[in-house]
Coordinates of C-alpha atoms in Angstrom, one line a residue:
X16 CA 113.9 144.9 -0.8
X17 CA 114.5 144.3 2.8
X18 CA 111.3 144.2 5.4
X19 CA 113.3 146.6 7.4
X20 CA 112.4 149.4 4.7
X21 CA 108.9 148.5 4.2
X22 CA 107.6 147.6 7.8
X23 CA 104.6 150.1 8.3
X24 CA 101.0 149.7 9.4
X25 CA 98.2 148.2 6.6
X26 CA 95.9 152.0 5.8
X27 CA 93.2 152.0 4.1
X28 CA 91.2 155.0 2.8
X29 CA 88.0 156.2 1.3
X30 CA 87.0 157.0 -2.1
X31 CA 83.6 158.1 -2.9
X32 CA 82.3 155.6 -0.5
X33 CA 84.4 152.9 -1.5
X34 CA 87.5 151.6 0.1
X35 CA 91.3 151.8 -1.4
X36 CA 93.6 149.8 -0.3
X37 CA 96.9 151.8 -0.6
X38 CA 99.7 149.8 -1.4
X39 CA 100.3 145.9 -0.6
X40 CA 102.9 145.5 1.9
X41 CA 105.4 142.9 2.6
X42 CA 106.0 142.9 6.5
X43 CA 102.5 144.3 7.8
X44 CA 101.4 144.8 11.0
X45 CA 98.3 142.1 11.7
X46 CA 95.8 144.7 12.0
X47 CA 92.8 145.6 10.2
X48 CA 89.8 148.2 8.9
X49 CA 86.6 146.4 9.4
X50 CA 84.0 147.4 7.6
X51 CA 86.0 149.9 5.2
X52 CA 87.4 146.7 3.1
X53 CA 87.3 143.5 2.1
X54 CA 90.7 141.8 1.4
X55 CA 91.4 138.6 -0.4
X56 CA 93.6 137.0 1.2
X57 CA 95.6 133.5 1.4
X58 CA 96.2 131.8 4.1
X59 CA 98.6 128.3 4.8
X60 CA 97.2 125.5 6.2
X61 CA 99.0 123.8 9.2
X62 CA 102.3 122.3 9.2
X63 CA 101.4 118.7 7.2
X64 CA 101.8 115.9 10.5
X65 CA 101.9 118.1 13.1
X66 CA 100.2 116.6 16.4
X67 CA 98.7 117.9 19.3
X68 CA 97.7 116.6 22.7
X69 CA 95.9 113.5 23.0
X70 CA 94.7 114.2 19.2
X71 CA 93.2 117.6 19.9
X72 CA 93.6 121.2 20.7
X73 CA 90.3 121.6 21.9
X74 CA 90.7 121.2 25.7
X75 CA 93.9 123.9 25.2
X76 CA 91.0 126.3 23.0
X77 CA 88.0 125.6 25.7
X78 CA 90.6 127.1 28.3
X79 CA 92.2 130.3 26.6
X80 CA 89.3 131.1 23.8
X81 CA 86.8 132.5 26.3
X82 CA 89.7 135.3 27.5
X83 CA 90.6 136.5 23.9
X84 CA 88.5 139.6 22.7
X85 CA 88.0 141.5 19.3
X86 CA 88.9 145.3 20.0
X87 CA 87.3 147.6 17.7
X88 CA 89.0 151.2 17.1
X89 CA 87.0 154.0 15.9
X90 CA 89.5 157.0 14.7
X91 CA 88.3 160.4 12.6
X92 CA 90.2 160.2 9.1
X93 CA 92.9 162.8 8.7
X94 CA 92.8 165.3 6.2
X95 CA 93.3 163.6 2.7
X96 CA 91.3 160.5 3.7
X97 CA 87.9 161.7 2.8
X98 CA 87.2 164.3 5.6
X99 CA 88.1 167.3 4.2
X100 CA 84.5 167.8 2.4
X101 CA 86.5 167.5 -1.2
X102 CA 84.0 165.6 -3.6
X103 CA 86.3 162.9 -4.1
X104 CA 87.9 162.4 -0.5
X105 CA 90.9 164.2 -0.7
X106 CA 91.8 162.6 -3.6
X107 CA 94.1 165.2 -5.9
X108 CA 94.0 164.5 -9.7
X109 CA 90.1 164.1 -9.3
X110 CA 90.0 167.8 -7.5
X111 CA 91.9 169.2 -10.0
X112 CA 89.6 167.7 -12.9
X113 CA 86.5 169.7 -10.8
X114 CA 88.0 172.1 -9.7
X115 CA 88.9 172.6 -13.9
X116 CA 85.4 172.0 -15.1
X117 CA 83.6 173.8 -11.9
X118 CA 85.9 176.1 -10.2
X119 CA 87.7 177.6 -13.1
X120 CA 83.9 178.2 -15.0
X121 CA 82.7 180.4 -11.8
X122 CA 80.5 177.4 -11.2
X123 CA 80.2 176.2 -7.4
X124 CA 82.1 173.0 -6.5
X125 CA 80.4 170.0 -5.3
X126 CA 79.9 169.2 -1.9
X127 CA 80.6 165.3 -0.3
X128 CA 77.6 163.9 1.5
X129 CA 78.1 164.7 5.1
X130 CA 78.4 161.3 5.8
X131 CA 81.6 160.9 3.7
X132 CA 82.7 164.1 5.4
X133 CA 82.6 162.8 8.8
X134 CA 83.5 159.7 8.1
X135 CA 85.4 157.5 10.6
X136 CA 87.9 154.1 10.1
X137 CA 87.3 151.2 12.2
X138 CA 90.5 149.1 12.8
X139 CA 90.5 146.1 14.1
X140 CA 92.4 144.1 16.3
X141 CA 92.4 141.4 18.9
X142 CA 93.4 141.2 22.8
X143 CA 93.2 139.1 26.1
X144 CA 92.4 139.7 29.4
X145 CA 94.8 138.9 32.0
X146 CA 92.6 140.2 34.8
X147 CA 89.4 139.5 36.4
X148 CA 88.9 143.1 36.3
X149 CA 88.5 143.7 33.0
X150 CA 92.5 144.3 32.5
X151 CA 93.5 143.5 28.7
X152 CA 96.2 143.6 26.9
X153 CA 96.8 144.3 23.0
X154 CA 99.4 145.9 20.8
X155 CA 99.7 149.7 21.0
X156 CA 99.4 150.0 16.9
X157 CA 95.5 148.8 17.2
X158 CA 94.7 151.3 19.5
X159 CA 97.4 154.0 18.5
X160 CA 95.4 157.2 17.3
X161 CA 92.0 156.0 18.4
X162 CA 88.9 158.3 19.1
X163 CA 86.9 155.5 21.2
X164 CA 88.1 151.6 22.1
X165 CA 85.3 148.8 22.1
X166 CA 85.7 145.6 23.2
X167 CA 83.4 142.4 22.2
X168 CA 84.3 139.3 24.4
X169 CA 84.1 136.0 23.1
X170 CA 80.0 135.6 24.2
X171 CA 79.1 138.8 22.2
X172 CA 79.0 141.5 24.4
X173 CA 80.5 145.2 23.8
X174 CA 81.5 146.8 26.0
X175 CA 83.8 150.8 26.1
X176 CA 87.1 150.7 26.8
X177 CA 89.8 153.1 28.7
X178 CA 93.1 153.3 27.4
X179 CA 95.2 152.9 30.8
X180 CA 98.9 152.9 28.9
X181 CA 100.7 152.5 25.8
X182 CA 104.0 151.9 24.9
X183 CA 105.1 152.6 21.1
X184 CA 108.6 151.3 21.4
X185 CA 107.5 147.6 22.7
X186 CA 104.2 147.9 21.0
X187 CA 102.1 147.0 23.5
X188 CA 98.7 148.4 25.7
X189 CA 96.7 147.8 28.4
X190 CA 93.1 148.5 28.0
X191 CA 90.4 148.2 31.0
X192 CA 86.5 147.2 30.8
X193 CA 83.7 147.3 33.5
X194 CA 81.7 144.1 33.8
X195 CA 79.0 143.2 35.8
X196 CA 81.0 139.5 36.6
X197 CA 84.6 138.7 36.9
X198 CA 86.1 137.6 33.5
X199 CA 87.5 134.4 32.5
X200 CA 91.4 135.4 32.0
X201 CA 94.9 133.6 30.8
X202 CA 97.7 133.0 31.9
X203 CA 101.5 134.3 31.6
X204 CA 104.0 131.4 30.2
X205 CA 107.9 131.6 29.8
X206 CA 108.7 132.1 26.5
X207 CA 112.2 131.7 27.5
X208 CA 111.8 128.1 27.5
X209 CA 109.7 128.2 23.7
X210 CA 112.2 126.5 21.6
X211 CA 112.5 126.0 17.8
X212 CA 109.9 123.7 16.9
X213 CA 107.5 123.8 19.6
X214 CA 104.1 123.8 19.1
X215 CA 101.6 127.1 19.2
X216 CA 98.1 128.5 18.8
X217 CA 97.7 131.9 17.9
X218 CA 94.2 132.8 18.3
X219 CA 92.4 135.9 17.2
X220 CA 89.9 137.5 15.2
X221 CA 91.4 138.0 11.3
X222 CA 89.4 140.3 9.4
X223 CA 86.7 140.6 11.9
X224 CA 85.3 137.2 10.8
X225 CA 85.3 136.2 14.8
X226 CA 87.4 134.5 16.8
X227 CA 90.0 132.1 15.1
X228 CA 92.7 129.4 16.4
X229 CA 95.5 128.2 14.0
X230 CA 98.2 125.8 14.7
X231 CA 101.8 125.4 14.0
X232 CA 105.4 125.7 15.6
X233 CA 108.0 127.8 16.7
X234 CA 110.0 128.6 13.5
X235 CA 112.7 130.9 14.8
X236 CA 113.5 133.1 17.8
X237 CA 115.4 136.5 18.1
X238 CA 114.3 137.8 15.0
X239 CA 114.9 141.8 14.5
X240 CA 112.2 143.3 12.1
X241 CA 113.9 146.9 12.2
X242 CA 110.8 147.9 13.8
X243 CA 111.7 149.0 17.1
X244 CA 115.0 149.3 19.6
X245 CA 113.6 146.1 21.0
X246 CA 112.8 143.7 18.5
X247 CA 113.1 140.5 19.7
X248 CA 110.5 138.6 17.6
X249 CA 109.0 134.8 17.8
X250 CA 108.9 133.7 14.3
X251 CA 106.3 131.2 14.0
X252 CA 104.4 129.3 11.2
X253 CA 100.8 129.5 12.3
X254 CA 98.8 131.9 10.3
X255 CA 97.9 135.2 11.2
X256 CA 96.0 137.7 9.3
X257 CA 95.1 141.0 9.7
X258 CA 93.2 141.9 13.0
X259 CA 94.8 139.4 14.9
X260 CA 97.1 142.0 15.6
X261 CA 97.2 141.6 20.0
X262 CA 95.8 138.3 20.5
X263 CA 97.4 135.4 22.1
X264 CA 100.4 133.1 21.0
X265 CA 99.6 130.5 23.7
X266 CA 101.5 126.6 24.3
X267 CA 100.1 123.3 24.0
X268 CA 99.1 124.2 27.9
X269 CA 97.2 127.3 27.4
X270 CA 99.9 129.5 28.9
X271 CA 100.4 132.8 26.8
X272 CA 104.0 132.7 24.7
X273 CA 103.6 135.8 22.6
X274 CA 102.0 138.3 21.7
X275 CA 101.0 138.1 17.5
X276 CA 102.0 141.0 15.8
X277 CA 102.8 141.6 12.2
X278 CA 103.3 139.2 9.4
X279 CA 105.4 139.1 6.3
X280 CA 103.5 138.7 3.4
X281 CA 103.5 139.8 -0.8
X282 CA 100.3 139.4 -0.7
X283 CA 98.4 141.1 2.7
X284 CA 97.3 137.6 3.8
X285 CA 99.3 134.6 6.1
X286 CA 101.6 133.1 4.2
X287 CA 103.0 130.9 7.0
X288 CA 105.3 133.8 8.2
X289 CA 104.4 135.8 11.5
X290 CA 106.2 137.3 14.8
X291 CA 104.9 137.4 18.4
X292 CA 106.7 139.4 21.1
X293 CA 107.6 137.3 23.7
X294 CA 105.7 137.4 27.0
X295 CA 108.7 137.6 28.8
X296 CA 109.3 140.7 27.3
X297 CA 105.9 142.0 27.4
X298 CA 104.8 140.9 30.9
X299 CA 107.3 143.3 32.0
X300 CA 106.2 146.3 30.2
X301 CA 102.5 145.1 31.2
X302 CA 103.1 145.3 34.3
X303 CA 104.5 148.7 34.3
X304 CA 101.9 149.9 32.0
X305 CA 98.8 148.7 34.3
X306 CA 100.3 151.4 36.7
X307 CA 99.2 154.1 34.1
X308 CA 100.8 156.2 31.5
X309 CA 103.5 155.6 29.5
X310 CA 106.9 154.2 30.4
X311 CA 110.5 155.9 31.6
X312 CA 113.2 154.0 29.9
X313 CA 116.8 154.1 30.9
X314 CA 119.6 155.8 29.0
X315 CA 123.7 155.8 29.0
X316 CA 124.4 157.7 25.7
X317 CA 126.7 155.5 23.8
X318 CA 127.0 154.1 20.2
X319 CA 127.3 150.7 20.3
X320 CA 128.3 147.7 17.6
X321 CA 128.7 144.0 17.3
X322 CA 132.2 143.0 18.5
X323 CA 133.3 140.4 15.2
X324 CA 135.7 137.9 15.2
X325 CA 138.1 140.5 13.6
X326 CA 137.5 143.3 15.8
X327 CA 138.0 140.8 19.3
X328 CA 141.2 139.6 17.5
X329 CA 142.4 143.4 17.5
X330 CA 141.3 144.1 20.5
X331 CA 143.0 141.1 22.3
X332 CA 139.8 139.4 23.1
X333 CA 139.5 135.4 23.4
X334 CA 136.1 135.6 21.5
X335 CA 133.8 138.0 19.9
X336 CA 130.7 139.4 22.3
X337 CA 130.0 142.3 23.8
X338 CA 128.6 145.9 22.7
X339 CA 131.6 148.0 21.6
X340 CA 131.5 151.6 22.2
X341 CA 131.8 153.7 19.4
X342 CA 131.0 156.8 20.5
X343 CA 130.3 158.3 23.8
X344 CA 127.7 161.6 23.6
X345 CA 128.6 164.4 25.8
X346 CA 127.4 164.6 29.2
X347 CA 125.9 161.6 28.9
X348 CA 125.6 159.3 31.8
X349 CA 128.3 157.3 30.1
X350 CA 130.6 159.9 29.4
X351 CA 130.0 160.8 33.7
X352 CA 130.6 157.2 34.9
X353 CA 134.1 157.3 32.2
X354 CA 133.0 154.9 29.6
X355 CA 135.5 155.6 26.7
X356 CA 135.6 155.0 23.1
X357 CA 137.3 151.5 22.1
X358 CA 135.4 150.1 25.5
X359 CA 133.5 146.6 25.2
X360 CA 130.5 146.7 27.9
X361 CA 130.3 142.6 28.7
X362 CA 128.1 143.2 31.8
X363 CA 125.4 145.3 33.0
X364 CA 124.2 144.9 36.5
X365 CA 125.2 141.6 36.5
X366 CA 124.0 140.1 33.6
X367 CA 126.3 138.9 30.6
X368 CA 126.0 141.3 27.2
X369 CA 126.3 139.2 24.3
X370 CA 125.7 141.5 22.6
X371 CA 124.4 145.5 21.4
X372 CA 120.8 144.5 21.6
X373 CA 121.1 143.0 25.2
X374 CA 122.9 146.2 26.2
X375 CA 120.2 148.1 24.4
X376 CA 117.0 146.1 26.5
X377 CA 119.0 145.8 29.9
X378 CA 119.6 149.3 30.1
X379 CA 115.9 150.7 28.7
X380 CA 114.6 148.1 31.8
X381 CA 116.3 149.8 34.4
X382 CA 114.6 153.4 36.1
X383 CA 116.4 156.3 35.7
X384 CA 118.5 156.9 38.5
X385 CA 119.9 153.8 39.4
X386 CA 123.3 153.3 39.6
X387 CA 124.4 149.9 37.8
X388 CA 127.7 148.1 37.5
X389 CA 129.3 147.8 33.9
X390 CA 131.9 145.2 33.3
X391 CA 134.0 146.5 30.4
X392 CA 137.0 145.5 28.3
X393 CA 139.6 148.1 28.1
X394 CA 142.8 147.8 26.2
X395 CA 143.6 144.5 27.1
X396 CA 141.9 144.3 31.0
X397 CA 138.7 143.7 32.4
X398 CA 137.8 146.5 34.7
X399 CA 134.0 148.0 36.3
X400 CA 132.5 151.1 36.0
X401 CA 129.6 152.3 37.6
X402 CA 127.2 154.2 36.2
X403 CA 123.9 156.3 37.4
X404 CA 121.4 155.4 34.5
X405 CA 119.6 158.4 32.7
X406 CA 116.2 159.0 31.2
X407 CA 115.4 158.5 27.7
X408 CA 113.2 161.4 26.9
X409 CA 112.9 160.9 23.1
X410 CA 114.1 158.8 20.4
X411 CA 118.2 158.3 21.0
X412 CA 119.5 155.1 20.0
X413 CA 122.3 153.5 21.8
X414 CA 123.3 151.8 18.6
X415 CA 124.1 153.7 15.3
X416 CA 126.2 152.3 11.7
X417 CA 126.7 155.7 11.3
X418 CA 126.1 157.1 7.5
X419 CA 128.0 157.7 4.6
X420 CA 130.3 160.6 4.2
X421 CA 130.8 162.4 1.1
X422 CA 133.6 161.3 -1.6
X423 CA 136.7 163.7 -1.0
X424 CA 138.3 165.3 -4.4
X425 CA 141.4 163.5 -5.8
X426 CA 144.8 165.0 -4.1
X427 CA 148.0 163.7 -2.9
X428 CA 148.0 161.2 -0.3
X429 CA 149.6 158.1 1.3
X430 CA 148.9 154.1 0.3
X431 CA 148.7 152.1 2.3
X432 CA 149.3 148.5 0.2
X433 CA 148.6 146.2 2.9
X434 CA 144.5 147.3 3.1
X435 CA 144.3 148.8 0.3
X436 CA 143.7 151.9 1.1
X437 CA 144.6 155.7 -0.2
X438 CA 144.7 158.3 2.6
X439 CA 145.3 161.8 2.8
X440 CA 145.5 164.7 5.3
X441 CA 142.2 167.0 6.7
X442 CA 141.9 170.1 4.3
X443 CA 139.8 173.1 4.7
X444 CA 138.2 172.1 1.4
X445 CA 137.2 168.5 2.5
X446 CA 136.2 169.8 6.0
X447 CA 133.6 172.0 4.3
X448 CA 132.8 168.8 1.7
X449 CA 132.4 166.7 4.5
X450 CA 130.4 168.8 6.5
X451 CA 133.1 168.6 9.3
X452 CA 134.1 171.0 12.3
X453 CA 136.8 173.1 11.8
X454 CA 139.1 171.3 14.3
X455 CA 138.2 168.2 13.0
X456 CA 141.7 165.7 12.8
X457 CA 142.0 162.6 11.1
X458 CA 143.3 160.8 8.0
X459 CA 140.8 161.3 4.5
X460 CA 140.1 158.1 3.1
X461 CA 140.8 159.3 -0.8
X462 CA 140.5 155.7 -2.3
X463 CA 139.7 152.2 -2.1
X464 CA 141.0 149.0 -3.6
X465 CA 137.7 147.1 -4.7
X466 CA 140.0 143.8 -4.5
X467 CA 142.0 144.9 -0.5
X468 CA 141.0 144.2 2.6
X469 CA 139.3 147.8 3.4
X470 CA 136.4 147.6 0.6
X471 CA 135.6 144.2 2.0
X472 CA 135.2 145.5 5.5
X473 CA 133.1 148.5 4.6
X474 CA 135.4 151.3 4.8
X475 CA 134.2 153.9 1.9
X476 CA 135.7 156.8 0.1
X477 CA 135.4 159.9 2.4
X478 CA 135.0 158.2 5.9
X479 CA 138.0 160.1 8.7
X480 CA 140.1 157.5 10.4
X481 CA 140.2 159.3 13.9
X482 CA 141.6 156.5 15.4
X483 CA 144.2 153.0 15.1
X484 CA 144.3 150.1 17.8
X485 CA 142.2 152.7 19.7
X486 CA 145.0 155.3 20.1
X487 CA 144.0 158.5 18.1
X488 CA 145.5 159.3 14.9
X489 CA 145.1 163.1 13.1
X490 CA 147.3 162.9 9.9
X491 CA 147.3 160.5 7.2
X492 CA 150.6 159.6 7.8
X493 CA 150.1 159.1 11.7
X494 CA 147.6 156.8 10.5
X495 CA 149.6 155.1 8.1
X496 CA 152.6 154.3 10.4
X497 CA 149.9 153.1 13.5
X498 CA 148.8 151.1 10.8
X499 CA 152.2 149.6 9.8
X500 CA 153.2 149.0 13.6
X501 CA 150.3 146.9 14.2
X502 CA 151.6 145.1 11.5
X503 CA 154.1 144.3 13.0
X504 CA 153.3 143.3 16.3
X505 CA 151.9 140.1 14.2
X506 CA 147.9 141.2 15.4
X507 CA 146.1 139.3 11.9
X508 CA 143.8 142.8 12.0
X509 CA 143.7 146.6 13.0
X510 CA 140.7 148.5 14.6
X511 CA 140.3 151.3 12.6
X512 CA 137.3 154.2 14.6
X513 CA 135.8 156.0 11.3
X514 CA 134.2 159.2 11.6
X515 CA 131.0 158.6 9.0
X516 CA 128.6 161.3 8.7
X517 CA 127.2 161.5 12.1
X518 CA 128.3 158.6 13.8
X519 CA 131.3 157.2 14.9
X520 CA 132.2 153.5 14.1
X521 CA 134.9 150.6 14.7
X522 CA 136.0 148.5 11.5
X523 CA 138.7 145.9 12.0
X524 CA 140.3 145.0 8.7
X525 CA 142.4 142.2 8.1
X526 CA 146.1 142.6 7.1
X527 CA 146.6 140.7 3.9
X528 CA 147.7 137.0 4.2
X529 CA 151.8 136.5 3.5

């Protein structure tokens, strides 16, 4: 099972009193319910040799500990988490048993102490103030849904908190306290410069048992947990638990690296595997947030992919890289500034793409209505487009793999040996099997060789080839003969744009050796 599919945030509910935990997880965000639960958990112990400054963290801890709080989230439970005044908290097979030996008799039903009733979840999390103020920062999933926000800092006192913004798709928040003294704070670092087997801290408060420091190092960058459009994840070693969720991933000089996160873990506890978002990342959303309320994010209205080795070879480029354009969405800002399908963005506003998820980030950082410069590949020249940025008012993606169309009935069709593929021609029938407009063109795949070519690069029973070496194609044997000509040109693949269920999508497929 891949985390992608099972990333989701550790809940906890109430039975009778007593806490459930509902399900174990395996990539958990490093939150938790104080004082609903107690989890046992295990935790790893540093890396074995691992050194640190002069013998000793502690001068690092005696600079960064006093700015790292607990924040303590009080939120009402939902219906079917003990609040709906069921006797048993919502909790189905035991209602119907009642409900069986009470209701059904004429017999009143019994009531939940108001306490249970009412009852609220505390979840609990960590954070650190970057401002003298009282301006903290944590991760948007401790606070997300809460009622009231306290804050303990590290000498014991509580104090109310105001939410000042909160950004879901980074997950990150700024939080602001009024104290009667400026606070101790910490400082921004450049996690651009944290390499692979660096030293960090990550200090929080796991399972509210007050403020913790482990050590360890760097054990990957760039990792992408399927969480969000910008994961971007520092993968390190020292163990986090639940509730450190917002604290600090700081150097061996004190300067704040990440921010910790979630963990991956069979168990709910630290099994040496964690991610931090990196404060380059987050300082910039910070800073946007401490202006108040949530955050516009730029949007151009493409589907995007990886350009491969196979695809830069059929597209006449010297090396793979880039965000290849897929699909272009109707009046999009794209589709304005004459992005096309087959295009491979290598630039935006300057800076290099390497690929979809640097698109993806560079455009979301950029304020709607700007006009920014795209350098783009286009049959075989490098030309610029410019292009006034949109806003991103929901949820749309700039990158999509598309899904998997339907399997079209057996029927006559073209081969095509050299991919191993069986084609045939756009019927009303498969139009209406496919779920496809009625002036829908293309060429059916009807079959697939397991052993060709085609099944190795993806392409599936019932996906439309709409397009060959990015010149459109709408019958089977238009297909099959663009096919055979770039055969023949001696290119070692062909770009074939599939039409898959809602998305459009580029799949070069090698021509077979000999």
């Amino acid at each position: 099972m891949s985390p992608s599919s099972i990333l989701r945030r550790h809940r906890v509910a109430a039975l009778l009193g007593a806490a459930l935990i509902i399900s174990p997880v395996v990539v958990s965000f490093a939150q938790s319910n104080a004082g609903l639960s107690t989890v046992a958990a295990t935790t790893q112990t540093p890396v074995a040799g691992i050194t640190a400054p002069n013998g000793s963290f502690a001068p690092v801890i005696a600079v960064t500990k006093p700015a790292v709080v607990t924040i303590t989230s009080v939120m009402k439970a939902q219906p079917g988490e003990g609040d709906d005044g069921s006797p048993l908290g919502g909790n189905q097979p035991f209602d119907q048993f009642f409900q069986q030996f009470f209701g059904d008799q004429g017999m009143p039903m019994p009531k939940a102490p108001p306490q249970q009733q009412a009852q609220r979840a505390e979840a609990l999390g960590s954070g650190f103030i970057v401002g003298s103020d009282g301006t903290i920062v944590t991760n948007n999933h401790v606070i997300d849904g809460a009622s009231s926000i306290k804050v303990t800092l590290d000498d014991g006192t509580e104090l109310p908190a105001k939410l000042i913004g909160h950004d879901a798709k980074n997950d990150l928040a700024v939080l602001k306290i009024k104290a009667d003294k400026p606070l101790p704070t910490i400082k921004w670092g450049d996690s651009d410069k944290l390499m692979t087997g660096d030293q960090v801290l990550a200090i929080g408060n796991p399972f509210g048992i007050g403020t913790t420091v482990t050590a360890g190092i760097v054990s990957a960058r760039g990792r992408d947990l399927h969480s969000g459009p910008f994961d971007d994840f520092i993968q390190i070693d020292a163990p986090i638990n639940h509730g450190n969720s917002g604290g600090p991933l700081v150097d061996v000089n004190g300067n704040v690296m990440g921010i910790n996160t979630a963990i991956y873990s069979p168990n709910g506890g630290s099994v040496g595997v964690g991610f931090a978002i990196p404060s380059d990342q987050a300082q910039k959303v910070v800073a946007k947030l401490m202006k108040g309320g949530d955050i516009e994010y730029g949007y151009l209205g493409v589907q995007i992919q990886p350009v491969t080795q196979d695809v830069a070879s059929a597209i006449g480029l010297d090396h793979p890289g880039g965000a290849l354009v897929s699909a272009v969405t109707q009046g999009s800002p794209a589709a304005k500034a004459g992005i096309e399908t087959g295009d491979v963005i290598t630039g935006f506003a300057g800076q290099e793409v390497k690929d979809p998820k640097d698109l993806s980030r560079a455009v979301a950082d950029v304020s709607p209505g700007v006009k920014e410069t795209l350098d783009v590949w286009r049959k075989g020249k490098a030309i610029q487009v410019s292009a006034d940025v949109g806003r991103n008012n929901d949820d749309q993606q700039t990158a999509s793999n598309g899904n998997e169309g339907g399997k079209p009935s057996a029927g006559q069709g073209l081969r095509v040996p050299s991919l191993g593929l069986g084609l045939t021609d756009l019927t009303p029938d498969l139009r209406d099997q496919l779920n496809l407009a009625g002036n829908q063109r293309g060429a059916v795949v009807e079959r697939v060789n397991p052993d060709k070519a085609a099944s190795a690069a993806g392409i599936q029973p019932g996906d439309v080839i709409v397009g060959v070496d990015q010149m459109p194609v709408k019958t089977a044997r238009q297909a099959n003969q663009a096919i055979a000509e770039v055969g023949k040109s001696g290119k070692k693949s062909v770009l074939l744009l599939i039409d898959r269920g809602d998305a459009q999508i580029f799949v070069a497929v090698p021509f077979a050796a000999g």
